[in-house]
CSV table of C-alpha atoms and ligand atoms in Angstrom, one decimal:
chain,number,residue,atom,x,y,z
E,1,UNK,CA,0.4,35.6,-26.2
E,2,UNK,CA,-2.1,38.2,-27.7
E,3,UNK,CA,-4.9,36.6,-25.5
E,4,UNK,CA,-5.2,33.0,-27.3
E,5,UNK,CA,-4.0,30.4,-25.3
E,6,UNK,CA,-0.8,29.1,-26.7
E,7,UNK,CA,0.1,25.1,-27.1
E,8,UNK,CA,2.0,24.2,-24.4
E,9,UNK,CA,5.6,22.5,-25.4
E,10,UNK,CA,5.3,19.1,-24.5
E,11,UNK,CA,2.4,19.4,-27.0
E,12,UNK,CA,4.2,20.7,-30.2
E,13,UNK,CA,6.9,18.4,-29.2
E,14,UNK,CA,4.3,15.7,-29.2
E,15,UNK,CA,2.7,16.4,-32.7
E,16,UNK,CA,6.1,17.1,-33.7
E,17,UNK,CA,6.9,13.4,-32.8
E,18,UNK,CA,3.5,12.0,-34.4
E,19,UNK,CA,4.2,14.2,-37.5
E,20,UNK,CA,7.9,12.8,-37.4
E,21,UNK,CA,6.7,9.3,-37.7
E,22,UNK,CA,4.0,9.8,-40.3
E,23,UNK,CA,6.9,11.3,-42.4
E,24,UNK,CA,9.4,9.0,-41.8
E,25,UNK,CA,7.2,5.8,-42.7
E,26,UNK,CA,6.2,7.8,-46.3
E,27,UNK,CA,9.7,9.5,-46.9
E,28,UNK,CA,11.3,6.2,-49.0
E,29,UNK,CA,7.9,5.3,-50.5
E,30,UNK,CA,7.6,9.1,-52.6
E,31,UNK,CA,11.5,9.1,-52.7
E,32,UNK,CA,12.5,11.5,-50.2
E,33,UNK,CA,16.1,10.6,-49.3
E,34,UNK,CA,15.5,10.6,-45.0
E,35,UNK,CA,19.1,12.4,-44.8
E,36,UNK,CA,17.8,15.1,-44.9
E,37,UNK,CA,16.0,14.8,-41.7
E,38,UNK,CA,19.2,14.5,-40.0
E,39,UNK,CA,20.8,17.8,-39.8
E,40,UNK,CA,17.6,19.3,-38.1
E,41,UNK,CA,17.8,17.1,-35.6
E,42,UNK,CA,21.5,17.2,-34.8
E,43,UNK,CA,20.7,21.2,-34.7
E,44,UNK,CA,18.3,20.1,-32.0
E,45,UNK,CA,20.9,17.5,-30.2
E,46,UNK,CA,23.7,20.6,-30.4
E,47,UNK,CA,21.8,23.2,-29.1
E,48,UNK,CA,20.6,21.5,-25.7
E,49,UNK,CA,23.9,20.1,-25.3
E,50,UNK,CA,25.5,23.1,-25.5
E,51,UNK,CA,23.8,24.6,-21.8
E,52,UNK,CA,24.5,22.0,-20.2
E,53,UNK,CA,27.9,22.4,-19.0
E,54,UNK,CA,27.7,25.9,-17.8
E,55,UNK,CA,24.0,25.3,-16.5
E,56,UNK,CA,25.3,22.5,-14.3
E,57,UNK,CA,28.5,23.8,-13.2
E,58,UNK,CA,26.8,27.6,-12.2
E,59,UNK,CA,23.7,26.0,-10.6
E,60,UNK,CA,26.1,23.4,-8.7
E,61,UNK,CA,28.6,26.0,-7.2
E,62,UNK,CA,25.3,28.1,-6.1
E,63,UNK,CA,23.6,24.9,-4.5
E,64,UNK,CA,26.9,23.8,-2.9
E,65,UNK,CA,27.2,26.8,-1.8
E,66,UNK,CA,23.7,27.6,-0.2
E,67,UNK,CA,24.4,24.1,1.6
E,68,UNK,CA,27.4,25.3,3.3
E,69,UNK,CA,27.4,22.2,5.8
E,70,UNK,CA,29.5,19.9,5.0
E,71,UNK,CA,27.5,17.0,7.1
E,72,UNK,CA,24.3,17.7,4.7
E,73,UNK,CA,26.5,18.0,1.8
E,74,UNK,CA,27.6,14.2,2.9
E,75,UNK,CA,24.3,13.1,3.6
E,76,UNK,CA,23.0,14.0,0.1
E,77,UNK,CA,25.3,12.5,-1.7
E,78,UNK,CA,25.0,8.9,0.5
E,79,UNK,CA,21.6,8.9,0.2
E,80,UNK,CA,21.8,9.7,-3.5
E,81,UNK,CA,24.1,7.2,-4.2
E,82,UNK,CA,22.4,4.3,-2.0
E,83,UNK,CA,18.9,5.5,-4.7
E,84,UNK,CA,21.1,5.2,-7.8
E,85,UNK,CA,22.3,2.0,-6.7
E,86,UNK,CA,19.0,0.5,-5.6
E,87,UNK,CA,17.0,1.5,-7.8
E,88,UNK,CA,19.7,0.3,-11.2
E,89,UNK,CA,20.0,-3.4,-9.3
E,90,UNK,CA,15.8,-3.5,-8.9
E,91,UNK,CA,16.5,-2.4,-12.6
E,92,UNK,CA,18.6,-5.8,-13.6
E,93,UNK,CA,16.6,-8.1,-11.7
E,94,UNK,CA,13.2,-6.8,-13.5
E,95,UNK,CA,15.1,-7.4,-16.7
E,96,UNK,CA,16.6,-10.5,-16.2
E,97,UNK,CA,13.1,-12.4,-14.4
E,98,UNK,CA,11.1,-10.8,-17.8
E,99,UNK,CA,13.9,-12.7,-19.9
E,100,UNK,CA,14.0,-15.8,-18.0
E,101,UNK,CA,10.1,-15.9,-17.9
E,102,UNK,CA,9.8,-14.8,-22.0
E,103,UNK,CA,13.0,-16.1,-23.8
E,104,UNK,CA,13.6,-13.8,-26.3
E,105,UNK,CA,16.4,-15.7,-28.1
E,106,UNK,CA,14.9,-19.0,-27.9
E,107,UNK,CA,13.8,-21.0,-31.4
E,108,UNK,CA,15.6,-18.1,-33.3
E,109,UNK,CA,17.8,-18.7,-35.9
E,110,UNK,CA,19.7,-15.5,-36.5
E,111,UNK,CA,22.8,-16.0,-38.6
E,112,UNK,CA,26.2,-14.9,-36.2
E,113,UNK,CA,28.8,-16.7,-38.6
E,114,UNK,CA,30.0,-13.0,-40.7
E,115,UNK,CA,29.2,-10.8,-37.2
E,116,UNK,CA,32.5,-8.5,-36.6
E,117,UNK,CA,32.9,-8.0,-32.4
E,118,UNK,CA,33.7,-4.5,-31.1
E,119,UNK,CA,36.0,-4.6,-28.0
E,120,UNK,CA,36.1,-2.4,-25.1
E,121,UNK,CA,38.4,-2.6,-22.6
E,122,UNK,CA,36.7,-1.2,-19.6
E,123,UNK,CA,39.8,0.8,-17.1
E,124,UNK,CA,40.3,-0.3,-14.0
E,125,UNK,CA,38.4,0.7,-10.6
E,126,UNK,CA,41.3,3.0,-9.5
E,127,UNK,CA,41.6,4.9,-12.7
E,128,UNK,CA,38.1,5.3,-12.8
E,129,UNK,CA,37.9,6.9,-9.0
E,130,UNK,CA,41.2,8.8,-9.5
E,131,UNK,CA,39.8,10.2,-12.8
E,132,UNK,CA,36.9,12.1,-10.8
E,133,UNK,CA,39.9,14.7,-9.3
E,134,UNK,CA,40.5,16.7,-12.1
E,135,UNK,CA,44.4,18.0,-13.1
E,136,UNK,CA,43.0,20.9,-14.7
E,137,UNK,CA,39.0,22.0,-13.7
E,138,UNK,CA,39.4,24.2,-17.1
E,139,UNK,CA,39.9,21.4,-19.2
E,140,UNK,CA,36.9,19.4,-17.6
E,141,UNK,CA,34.5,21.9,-18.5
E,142,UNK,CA,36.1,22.3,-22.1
E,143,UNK,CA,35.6,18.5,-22.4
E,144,UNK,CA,32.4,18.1,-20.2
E,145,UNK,CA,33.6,15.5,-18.2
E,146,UNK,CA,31.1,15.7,-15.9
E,147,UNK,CA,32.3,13.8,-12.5
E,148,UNK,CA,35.0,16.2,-12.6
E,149,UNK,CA,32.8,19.5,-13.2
E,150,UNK,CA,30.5,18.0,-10.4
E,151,UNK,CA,33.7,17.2,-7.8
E,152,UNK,CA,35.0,20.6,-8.6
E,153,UNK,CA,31.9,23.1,-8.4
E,154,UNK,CA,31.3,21.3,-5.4
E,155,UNK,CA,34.3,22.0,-3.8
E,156,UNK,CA,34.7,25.7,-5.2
E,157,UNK,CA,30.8,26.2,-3.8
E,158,UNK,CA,31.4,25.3,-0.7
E,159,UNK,CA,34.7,27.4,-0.3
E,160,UNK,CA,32.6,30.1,-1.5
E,161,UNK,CA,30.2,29.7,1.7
E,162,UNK,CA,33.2,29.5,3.7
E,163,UNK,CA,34.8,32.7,2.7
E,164,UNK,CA,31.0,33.7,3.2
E,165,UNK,CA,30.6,37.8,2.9
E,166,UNK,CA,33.6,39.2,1.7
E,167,UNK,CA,33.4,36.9,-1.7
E,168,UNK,CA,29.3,37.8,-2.1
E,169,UNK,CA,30.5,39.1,-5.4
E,170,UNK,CA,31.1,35.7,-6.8
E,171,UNK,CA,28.6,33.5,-5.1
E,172,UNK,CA,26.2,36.1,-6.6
E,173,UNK,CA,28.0,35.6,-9.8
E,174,UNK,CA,27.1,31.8,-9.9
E,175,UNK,CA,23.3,32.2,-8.7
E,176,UNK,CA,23.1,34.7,-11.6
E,177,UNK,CA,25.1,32.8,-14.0
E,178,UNK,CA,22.5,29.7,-13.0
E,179,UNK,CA,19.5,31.9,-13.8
E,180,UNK,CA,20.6,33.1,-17.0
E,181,UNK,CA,21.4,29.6,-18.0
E,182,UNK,CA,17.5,28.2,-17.3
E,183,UNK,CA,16.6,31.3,-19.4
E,184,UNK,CA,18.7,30.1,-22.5
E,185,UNK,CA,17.6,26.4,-22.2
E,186,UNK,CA,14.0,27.6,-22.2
E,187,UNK,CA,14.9,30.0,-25.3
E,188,UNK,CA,16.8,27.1,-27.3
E,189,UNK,CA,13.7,24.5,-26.3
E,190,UNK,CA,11.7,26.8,-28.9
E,191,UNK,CA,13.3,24.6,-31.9
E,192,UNK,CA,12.2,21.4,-29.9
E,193,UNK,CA,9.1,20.5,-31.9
E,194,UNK,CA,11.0,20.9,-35.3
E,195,UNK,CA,13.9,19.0,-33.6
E,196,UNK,CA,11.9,16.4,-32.4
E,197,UNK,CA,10.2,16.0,-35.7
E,198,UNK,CA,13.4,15.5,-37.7
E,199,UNK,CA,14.9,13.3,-35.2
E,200,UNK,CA,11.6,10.7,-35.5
E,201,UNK,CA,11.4,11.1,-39.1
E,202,UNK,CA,15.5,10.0,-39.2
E,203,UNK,CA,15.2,7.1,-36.5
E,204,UNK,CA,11.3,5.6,-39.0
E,205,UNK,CA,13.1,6.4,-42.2
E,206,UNK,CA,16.0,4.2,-41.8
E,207,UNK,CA,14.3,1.4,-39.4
E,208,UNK,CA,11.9,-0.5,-41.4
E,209,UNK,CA,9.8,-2.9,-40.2
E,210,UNK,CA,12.1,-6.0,-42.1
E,211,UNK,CA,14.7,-4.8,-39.1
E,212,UNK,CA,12.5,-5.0,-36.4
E,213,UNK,CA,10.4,-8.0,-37.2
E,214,UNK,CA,12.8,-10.8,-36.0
E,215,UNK,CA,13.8,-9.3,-33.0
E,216,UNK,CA,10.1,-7.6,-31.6
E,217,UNK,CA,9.8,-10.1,-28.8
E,218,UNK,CA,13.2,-8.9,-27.4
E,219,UNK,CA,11.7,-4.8,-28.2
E,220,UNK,CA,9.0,-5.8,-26.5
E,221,UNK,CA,10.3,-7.4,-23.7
E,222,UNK,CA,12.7,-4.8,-22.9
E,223,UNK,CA,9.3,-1.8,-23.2
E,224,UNK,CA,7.5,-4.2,-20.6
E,225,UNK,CA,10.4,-4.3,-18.4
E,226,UNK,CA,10.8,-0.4,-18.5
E,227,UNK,CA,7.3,-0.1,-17.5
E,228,UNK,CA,7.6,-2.3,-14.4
E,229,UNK,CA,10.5,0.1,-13.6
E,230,UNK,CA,8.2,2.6,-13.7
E,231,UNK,CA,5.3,1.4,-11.7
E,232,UNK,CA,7.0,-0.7,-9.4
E,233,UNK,CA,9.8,1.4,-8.4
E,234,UNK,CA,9.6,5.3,-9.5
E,235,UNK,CA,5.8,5.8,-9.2
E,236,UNK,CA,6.2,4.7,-5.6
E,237,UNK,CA,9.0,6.7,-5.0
E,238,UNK,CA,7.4,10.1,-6.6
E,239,UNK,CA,3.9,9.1,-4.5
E,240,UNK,CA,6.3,8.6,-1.3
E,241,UNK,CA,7.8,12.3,-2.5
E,242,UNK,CA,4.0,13.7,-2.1
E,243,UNK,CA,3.5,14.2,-6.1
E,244,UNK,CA,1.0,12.2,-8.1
E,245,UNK,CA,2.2,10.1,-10.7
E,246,UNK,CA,0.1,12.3,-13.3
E,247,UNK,CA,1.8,15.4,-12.2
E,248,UNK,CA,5.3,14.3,-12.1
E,249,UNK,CA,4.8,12.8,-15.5
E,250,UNK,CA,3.5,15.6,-17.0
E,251,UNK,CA,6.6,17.8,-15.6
E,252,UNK,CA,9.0,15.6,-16.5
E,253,UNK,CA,7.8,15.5,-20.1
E,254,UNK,CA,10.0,17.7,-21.8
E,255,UNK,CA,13.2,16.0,-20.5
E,256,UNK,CA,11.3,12.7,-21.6
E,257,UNK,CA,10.5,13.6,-25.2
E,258,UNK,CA,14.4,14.4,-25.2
E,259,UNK,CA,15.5,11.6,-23.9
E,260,UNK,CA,13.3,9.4,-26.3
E,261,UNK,CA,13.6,11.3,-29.3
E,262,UNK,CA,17.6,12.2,-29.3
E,263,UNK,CA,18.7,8.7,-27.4
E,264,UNK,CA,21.3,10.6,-25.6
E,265,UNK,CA,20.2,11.9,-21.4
E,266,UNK,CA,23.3,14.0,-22.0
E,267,UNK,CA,21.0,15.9,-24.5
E,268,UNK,CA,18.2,16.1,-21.7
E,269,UNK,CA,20.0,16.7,-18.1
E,270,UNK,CA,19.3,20.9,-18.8
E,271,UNK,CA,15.1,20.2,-19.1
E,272,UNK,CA,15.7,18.0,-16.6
E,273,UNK,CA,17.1,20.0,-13.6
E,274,UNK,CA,14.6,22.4,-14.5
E,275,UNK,CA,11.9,20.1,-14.7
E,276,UNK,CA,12.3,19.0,-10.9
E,277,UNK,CA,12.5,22.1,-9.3
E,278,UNK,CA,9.6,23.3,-11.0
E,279,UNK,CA,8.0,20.4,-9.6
E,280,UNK,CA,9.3,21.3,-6.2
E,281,UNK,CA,12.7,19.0,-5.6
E,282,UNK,CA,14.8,21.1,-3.8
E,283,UNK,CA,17.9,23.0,-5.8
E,284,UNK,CA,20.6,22.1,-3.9
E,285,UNK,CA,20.0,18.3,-4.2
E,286,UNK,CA,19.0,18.1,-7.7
E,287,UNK,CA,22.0,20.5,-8.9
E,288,UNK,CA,24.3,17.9,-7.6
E,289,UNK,CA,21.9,14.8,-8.5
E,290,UNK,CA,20.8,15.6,-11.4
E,291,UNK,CA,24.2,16.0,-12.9
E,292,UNK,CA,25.7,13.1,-10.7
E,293,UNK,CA,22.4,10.7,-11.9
E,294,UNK,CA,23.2,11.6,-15.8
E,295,UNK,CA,26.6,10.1,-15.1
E,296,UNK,CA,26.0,7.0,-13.3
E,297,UNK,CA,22.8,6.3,-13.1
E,298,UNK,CA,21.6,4.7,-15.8
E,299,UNK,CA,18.2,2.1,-14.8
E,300,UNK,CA,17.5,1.8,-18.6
E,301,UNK,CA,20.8,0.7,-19.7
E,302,UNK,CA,20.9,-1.7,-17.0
E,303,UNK,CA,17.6,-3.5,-17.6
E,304,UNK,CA,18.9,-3.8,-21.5
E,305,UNK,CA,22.2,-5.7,-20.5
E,306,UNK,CA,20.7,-8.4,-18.5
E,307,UNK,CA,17.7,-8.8,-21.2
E,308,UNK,CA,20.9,-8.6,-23.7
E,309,UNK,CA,22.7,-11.2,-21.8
E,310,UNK,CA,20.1,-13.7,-21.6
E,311,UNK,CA,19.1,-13.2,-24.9
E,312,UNK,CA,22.5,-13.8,-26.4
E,313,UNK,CA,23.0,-16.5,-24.3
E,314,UNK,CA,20.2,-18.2,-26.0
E,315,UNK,CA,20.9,-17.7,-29.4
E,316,UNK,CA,24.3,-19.1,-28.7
E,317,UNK,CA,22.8,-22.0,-26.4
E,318,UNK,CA,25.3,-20.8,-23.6
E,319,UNK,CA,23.0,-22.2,-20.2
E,320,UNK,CA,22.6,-19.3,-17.7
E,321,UNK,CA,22.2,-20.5,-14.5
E,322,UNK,CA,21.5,-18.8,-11.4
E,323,UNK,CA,25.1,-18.0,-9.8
E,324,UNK,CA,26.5,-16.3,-13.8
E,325,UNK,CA,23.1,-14.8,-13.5
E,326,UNK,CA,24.3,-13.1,-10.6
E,327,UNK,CA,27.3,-12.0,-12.1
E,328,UNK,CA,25.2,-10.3,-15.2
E,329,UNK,CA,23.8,-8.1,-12.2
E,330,UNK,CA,27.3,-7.2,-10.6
E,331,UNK,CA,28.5,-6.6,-14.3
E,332,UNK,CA,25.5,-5.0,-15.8
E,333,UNK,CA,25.6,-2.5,-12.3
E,334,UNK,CA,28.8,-1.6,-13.2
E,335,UNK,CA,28.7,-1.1,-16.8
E,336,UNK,CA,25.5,0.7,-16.4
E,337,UNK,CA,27.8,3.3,-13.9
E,338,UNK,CA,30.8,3.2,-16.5
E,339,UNK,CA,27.8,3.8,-19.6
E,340,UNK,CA,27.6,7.6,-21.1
E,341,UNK,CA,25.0,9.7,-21.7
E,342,UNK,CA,25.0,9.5,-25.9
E,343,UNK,CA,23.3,7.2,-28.2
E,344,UNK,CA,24.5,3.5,-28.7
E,345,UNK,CA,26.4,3.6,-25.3
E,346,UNK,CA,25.1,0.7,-23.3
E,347,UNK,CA,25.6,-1.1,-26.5
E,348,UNK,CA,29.2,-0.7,-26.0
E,349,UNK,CA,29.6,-1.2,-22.6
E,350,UNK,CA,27.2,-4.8,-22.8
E,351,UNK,CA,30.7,-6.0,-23.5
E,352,UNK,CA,31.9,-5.8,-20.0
E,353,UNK,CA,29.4,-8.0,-19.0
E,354,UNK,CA,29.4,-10.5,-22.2
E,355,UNK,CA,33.4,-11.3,-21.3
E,356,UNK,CA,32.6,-12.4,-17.9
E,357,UNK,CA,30.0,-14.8,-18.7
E,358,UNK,CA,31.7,-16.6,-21.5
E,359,UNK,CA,29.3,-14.8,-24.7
E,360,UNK,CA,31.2,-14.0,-27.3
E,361,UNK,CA,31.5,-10.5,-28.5
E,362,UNK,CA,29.9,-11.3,-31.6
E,363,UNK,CA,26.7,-11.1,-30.0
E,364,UNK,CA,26.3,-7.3,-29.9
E,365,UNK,CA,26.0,-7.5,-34.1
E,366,UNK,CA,23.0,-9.2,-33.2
E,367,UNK,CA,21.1,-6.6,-31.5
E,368,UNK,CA,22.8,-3.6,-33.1
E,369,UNK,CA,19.9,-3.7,-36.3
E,370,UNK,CA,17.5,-2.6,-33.4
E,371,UNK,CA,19.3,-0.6,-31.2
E,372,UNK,CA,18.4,2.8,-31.8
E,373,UNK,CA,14.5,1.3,-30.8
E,374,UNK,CA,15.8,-0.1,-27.5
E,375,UNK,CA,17.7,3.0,-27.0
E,376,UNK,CA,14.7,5.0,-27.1
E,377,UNK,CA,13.4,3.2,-23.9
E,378,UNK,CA,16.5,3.1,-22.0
E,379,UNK,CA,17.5,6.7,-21.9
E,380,UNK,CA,13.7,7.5,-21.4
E,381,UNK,CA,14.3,5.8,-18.3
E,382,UNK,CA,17.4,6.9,-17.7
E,383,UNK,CA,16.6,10.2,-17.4
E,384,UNK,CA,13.5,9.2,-15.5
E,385,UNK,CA,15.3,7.5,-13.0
E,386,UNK,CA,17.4,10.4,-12.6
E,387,UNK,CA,14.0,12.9,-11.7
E,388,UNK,CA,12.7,10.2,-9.3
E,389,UNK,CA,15.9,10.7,-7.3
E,390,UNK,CA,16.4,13.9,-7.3
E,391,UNK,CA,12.6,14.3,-6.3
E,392,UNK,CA,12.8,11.4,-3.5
E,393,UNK,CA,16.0,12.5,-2.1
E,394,UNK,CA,14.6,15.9,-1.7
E,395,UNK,CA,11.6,14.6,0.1
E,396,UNK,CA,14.4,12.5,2.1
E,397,UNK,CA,15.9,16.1,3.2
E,398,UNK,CA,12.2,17.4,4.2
E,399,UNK,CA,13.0,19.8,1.4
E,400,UNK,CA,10.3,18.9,-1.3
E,401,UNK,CA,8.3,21.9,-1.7
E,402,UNK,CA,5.6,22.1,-5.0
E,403,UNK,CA,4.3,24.9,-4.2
E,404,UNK,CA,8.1,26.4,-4.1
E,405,UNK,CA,8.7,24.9,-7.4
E,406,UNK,CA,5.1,26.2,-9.3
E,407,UNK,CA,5.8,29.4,-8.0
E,408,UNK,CA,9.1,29.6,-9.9
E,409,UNK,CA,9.0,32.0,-12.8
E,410,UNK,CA,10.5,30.3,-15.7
K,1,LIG,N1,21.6,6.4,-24.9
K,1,LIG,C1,21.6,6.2,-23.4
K,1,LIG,C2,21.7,7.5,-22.7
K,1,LIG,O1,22.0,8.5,-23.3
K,1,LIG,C3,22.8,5.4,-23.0
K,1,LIG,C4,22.5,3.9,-23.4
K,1,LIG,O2,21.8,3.3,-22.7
K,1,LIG,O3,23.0,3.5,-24.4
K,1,LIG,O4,21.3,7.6,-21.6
């Protein structure tokens, strides 16, 4: 560092994102076709995907194994889930009471006579849990299928603490593979300010303002309802965890500018489980809820169906009353769970919930001119609601330690 202080990297990314914009709004106005934004940033959206599934899997089968009990294994994961599943209703309801109170589809006349619907037909509850076992764990991780790499390396950790000494070897193998892994996220997060750049330029360039005009009440109802999320629910949670909001913010950042730039938590669960244990969460919780989280636990998505619902609801004058509001919660919970971690996915999903309260599919055309905006906020949270959890669960476990996680050299 030859003695200067260097930047640190949520500030490149930051200027990277600032400088993104500035070049995105002037790229069509001197000619510059934004395309060629695009491959930098998919460079960027490659290279952090590509740790993640041998970061997880080797930190998992460590954690799992350093746990050993099986009780606190179960206890973990009950209190995880019981967090994820909170926290993503709280999520609904804060959407659904901004929509009711602001009406973001009422008075507008938006055209849905030429709109094309995309189906989705969601499978069915027992697929779904019989899909977690995998046939072949070898395939999983070829295909990131990431219940199945969690449901494995669990297992295969916590045979590993079983078979205790005489297979050292490999439980050594894991704790080193999980090492060498944060090293190579860290290295690869070097391109993250270009990334970043090229990723905002992309998303300005091709999202003009004529998009975004007729729909900025819904934008801006959805942000609002994000940042309720945040104060009411995972500021809270992080105080209760003994972290000030300031510092967990500013350790989460990298994993945030991810999220927000890319629109795909997939692309930030690495930063992320490295973010949280620098900040202290313990690594045997967050290597299984990190993970877990990035799979079904998805806050941001779920506040964007039940604004989604109401708002289609109102452009096609369908009445919404309190009981089929209910059932846009159970739905939205659901589809939230079933969402995955890449851009345009909740947008997809919405149609599990749209089908059970009568709005017809055409609907999604509606909001699909501003996704990519919305989507910015939802996996932001996402990913956020994700750290919370780990952080509060660890807390839960009287195993939150920041002065364990600062000392950590990485
Ligand atoms: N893009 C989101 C994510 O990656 C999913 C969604 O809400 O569409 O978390």
């Amino acid at each position: 560092m030859s003695g200067k202080q260097r930047m640190s990297l949520p500030a490149q990314m930051g200027i990277g994102m600032v400088l993104g914009v500035l070049a995105g709004a002037l790229a069509p106005h001197v000619g510059f076709d934004p395309q060629w934004f695009k491959p930098f940033g998919q460079l960027f959206i490659n290279l952090v995907r590509m740790v993640v599934v041998p970061l997880v899997f080797a930190t998992l089968v460590a954690g799992a194994a350093s746990v050993g009990d099986v009780g606190r294994l179960g206890r973990v994961a009950a209190k995880t889930l019981v967090y994820y599943f909170a926290t993503t209703a709280i999520a609904i309801f804060i959407g659904l009471v901004l929509a009711n109170l602001f009406q973001p589809g009422m008075g507008l006349d938006l055209s849905t006579a030429n709109l094309k619907a995309r189906d989705v037909t969601p499978p069915s509850l027992t697929q779904v849990l019989l899909n977690i076992v995998p046939i072949n764990p070898m395939e999983s991780l070829a295909k990131g299928s990431m219940l199945q790499i969690i449901f494995f390396a669990v297992l295969l950790g916590f045979s590993l603490s079983i078979c205790g000494e005489r297979v050292r070897v490999v439980t050594d193998f894991f704790n080193g593979m999980g090492e060498v892994m944060i090293r190579v996220t860290t290295i690869v997060m070097f391109y993250a300010p270009i990334g970043v750049f090229a990723l905002m330029a992309f998303t300005v360039a091709s999202h003009g303002l004529s998009v975004l005009l007729p729909l900025i009440k819904l934008v801006i109802i959805m942000y609002v309802a994000c940042l309720l999320q945040i104060l009411l629910v995972y500021l809270p949670c992080v105080k209760f965890s003994g972290l000030t909001p300031g510092r967990f913010l500013r350790g989460i950042s990298e994993p945030l500018l991810i999220a927000f730039t890319t629109c795909s938590s997939a692309a930030a669960l690495s930063t992320n489980l490295i973010s949280v244990e620098k900040l202290g969460a313990s690594r045997s919780v967050s290597s299984f809820s990190i993970p877990l989280g990035n799979t079904i636990n998805m806050d941001g998505a779920a506040i964007y169906m039940g604004i989604a619902a109401i708002f289609a609801a109102e452009v096609y004058g369908i009445p919404m009353p309190l009981d089929k509001q209910f059932v846009v919660l159970l739905m939205a919970l659901l589809a939230s769970i079933g969402s995955m971690g890449v851009p345009g996915a909740a947008l997809i999903m919405i149609t599990m919930v749209f089908t059970q309260v009568g709005i017809p599919l055409e609907a999604i055309a509606l909001v699909a001119g501003v996704d990519r905006i919305m989507d910015m906020a939802r996996t932001t949270i996402n990913v956020m609601g994700d750290a919370t959890g780990a952080i509060f669960v660890s807390r839960l476990e009287n195993d939150m330690d920041p002065a364990r996680g600062a000392a950590m050299k990485i």
